[in-house]
mmCIF file of C-alpha atoms and ligand atoms in Angstrom:
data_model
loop_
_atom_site.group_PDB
_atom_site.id
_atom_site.type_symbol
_atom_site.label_atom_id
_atom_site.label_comp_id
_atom_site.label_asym_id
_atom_site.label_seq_id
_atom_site.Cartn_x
_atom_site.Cartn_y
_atom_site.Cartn_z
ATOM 1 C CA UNK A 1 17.035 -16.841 -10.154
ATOM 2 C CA UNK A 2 14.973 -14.627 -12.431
ATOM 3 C CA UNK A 3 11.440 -15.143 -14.213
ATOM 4 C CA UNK A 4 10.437 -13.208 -17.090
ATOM 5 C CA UNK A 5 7.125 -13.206 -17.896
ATOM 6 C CA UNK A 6 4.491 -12.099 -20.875
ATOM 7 C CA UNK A 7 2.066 -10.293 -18.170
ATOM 8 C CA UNK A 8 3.024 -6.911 -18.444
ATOM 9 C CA UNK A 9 5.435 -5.360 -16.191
ATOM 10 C CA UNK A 10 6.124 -8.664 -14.329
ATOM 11 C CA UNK A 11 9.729 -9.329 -13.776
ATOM 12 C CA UNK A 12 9.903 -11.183 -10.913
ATOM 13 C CA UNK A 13 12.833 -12.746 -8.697
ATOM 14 C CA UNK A 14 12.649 -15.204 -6.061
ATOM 15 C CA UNK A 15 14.617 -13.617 -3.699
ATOM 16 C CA UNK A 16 11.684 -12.759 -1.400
ATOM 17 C CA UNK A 17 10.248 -16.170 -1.991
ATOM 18 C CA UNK A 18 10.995 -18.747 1.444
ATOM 19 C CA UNK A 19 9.622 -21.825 2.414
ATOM 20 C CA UNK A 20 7.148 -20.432 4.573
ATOM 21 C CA UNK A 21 5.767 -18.489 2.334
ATOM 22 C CA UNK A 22 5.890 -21.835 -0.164
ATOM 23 C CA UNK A 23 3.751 -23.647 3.013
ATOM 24 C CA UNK A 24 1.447 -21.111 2.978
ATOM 25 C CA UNK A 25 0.384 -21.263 -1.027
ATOM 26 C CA UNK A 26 0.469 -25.059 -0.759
ATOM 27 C CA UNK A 27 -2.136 -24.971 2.383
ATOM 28 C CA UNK A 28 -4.741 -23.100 0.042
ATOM 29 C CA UNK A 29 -4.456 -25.867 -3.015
ATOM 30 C CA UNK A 30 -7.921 -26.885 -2.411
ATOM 31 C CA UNK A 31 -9.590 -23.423 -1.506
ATOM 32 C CA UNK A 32 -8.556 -21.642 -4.578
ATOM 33 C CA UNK A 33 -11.628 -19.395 -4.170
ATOM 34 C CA UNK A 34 -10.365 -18.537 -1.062
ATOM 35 C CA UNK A 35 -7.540 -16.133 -3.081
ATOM 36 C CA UNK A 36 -8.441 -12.657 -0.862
ATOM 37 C CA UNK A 37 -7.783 -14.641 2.598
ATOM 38 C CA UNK A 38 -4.187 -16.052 0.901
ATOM 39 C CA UNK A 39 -3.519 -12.664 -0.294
ATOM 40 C CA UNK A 40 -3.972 -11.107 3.186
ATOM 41 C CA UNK A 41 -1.469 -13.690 4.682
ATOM 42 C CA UNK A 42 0.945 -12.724 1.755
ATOM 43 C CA UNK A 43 0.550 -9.081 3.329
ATOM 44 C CA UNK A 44 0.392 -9.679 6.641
ATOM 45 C CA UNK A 45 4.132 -11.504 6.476
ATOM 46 C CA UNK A 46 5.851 -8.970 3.932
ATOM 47 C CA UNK A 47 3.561 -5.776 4.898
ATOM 48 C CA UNK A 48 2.624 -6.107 0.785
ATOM 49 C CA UNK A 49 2.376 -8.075 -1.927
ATOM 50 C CA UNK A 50 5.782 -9.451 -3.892
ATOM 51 C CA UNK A 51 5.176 -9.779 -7.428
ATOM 52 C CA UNK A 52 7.643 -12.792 -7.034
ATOM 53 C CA UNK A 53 4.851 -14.095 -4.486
ATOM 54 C CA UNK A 54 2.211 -13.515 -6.475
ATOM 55 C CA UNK A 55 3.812 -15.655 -9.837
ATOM 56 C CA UNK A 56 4.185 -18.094 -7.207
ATOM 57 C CA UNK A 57 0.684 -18.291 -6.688
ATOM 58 C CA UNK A 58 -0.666 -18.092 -10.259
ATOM 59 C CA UNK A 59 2.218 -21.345 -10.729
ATOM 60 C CA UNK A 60 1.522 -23.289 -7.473
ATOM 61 C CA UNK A 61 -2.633 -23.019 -7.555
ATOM 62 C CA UNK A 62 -2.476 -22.697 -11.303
ATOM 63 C CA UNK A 63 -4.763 -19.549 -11.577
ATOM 64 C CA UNK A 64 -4.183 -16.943 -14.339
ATOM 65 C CA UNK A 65 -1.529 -14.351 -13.069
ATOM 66 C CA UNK A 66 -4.001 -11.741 -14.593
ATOM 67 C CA UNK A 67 -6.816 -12.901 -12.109
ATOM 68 C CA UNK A 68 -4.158 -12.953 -9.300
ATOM 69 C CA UNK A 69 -3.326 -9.230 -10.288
ATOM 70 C CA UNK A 70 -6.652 -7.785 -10.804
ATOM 71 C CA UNK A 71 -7.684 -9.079 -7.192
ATOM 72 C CA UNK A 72 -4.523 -7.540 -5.568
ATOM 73 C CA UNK A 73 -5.638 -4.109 -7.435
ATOM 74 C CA UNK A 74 -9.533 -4.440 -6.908
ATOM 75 C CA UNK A 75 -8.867 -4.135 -3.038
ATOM 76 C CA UNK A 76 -7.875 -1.126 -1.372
ATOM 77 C CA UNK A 77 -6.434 -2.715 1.356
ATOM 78 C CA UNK A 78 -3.803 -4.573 -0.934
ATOM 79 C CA UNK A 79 -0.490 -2.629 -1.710
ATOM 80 C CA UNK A 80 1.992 -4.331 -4.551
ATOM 81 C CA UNK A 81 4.977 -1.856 -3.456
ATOM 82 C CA UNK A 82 6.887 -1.707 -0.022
ATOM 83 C CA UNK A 83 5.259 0.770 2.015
ATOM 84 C CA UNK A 84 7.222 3.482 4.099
ATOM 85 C CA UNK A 85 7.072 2.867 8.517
ATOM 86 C CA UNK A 86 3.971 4.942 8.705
ATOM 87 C CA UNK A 87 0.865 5.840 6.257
ATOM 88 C CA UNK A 88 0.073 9.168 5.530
ATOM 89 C CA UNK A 89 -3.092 9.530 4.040
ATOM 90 C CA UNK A 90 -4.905 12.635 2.795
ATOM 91 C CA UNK A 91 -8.656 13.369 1.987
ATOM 92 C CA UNK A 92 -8.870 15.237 -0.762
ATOM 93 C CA UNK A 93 -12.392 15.026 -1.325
ATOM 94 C CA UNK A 94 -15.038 18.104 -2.212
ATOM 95 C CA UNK A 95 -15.095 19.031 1.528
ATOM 96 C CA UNK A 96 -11.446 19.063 2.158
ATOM 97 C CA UNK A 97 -10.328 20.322 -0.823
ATOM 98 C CA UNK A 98 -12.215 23.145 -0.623
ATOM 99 C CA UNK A 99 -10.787 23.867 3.009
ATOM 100 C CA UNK A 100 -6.921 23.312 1.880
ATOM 101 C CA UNK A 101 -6.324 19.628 1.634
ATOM 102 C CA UNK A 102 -4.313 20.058 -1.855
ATOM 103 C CA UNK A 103 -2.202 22.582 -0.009
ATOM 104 C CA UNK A 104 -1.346 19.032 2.135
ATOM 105 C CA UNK A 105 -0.356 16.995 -0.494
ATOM 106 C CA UNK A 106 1.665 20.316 -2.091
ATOM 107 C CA UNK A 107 3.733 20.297 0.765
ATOM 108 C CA UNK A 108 4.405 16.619 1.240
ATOM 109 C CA UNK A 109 5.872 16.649 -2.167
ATOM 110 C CA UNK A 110 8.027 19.787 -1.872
ATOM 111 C CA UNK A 111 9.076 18.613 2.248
ATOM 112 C CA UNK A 112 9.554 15.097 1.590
ATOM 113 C CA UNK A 113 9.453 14.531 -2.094
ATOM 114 C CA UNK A 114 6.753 12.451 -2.185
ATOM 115 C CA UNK A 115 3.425 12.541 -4.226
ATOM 116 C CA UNK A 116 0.152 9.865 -3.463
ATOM 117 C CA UNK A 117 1.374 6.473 -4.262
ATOM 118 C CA UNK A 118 5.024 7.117 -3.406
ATOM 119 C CA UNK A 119 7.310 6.356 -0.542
ATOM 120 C CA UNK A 120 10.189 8.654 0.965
ATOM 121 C CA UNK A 121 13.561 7.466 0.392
ATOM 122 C CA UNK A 122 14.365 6.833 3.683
ATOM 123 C CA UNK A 123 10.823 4.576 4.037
ATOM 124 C CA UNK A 124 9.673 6.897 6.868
ATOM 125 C CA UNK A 125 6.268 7.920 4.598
ATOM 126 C CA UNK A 126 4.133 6.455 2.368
ATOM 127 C CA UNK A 127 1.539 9.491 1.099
ATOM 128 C CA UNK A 128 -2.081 8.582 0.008
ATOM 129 C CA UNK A 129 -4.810 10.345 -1.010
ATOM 130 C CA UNK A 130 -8.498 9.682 -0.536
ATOM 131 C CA UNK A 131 -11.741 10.959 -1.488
ATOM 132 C CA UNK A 132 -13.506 11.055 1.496
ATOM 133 C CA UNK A 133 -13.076 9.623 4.822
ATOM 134 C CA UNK A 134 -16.830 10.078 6.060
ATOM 135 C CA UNK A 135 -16.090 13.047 8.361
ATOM 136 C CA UNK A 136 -16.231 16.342 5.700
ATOM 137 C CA UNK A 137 -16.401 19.059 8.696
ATOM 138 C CA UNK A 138 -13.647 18.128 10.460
ATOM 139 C CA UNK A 139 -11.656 18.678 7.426
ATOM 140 C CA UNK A 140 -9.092 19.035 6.055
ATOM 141 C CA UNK A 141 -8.397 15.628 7.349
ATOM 142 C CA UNK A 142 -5.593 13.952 7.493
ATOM 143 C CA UNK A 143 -4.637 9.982 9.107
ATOM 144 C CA UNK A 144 -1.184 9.124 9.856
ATOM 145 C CA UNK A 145 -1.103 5.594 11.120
ATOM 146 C CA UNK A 146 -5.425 5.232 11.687
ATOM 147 C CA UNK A 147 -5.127 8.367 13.557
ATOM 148 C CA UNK A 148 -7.384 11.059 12.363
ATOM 149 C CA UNK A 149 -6.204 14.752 12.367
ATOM 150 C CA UNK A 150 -8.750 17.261 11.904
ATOM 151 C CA UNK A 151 -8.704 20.862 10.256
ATOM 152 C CA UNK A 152 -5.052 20.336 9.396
ATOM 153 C CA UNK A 153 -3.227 23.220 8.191
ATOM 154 C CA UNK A 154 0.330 23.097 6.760
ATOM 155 C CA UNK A 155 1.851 23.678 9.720
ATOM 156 C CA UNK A 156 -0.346 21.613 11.845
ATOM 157 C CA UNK A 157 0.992 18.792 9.602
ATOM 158 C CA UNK A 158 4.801 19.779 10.068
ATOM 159 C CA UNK A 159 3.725 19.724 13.932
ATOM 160 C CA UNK A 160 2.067 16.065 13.491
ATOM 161 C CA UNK A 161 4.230 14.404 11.504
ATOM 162 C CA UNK A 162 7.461 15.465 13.478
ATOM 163 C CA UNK A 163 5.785 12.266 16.088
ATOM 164 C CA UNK A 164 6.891 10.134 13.044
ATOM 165 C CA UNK A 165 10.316 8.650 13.395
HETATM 166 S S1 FES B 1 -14.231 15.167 2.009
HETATM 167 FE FE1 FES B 1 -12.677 14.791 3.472
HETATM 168 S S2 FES B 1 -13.695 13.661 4.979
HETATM 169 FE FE2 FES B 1 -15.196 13.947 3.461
#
């Protein structure tokens, strides 16, 4: 079954729609405020959020789609695409820039074809990049997974991510 719908961009399918997913929508009918806690639960089951999902929930607690959207974008922590096993995030902020943390990103896109925002094709990486992650002399910095690498070079990163299956 397909939806097409006037909100830009949004073609959604139900494929990734299931009944628990319908259980959890319906037990948030009368906490409609409450949209950031439903929105984690979308993410915590499908590890981000389905724009199928998220028509669901503009249809089933009758919000606007367009609020539903711009509170899945406000946050960080939300991700509307499928996200690769593990998270590689750079800093790319004054401090690490200066000490190399472009060069980073250069090579992730030249050894794996990726730039910030995009996943490999095989869904081993997801690349990121930040502006600062609140610890400018240890940089350049890189996290893989919540684990902070300090004064990563390009080959220190070959070396780190190679722990990555
Ligand atoms: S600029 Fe990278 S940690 Fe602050």
């Amino acid at each position: 079954m397909e939806v097409t719908l006037d909100f830009p961009k949004v073609k959604a399918t139900i494929e990734s729609y299931t009944e628990k997913v319908d259980s959890l929508i319906d037990s948030y009918a009368d906490k409609k405020e409450q949209i950031i806690s439903l929105l984690q639960d979308i993410q915590s089951q499908f590890d981000y959020l389905p724009q199928d999902v998220m028509v669901k929930i503009s249809q089933k607690l009758d919000i606007p789609l367009s609020q539903v959207f711009s509170v899945a974008t406000f946050f960080r922590a939300f991700t509307l695409k499928p996200r690769g096993r593990h998270l590689v995030t750079v800093c790319l902020g004054t401090a690490c820039h200066v000490k190399g943390g472009r060069r980073l990103v250069e090579k992730m896109e030249r050894d794996y074809g990726i730039k910030p925002g995009e996943t490999t094709e095989d869904t081993r990486f997801t690349l990121e990049a930040v502006n600062c992650l609140g610890c400018c002399a240890l940089g350049p910095v890189v996290v893989v997974d919540g684990k902070y690498e300090s004064k990563v070079s390009p080959d220190k990163l070959d070396r780190v991510l190679k722990k990555y299956k």
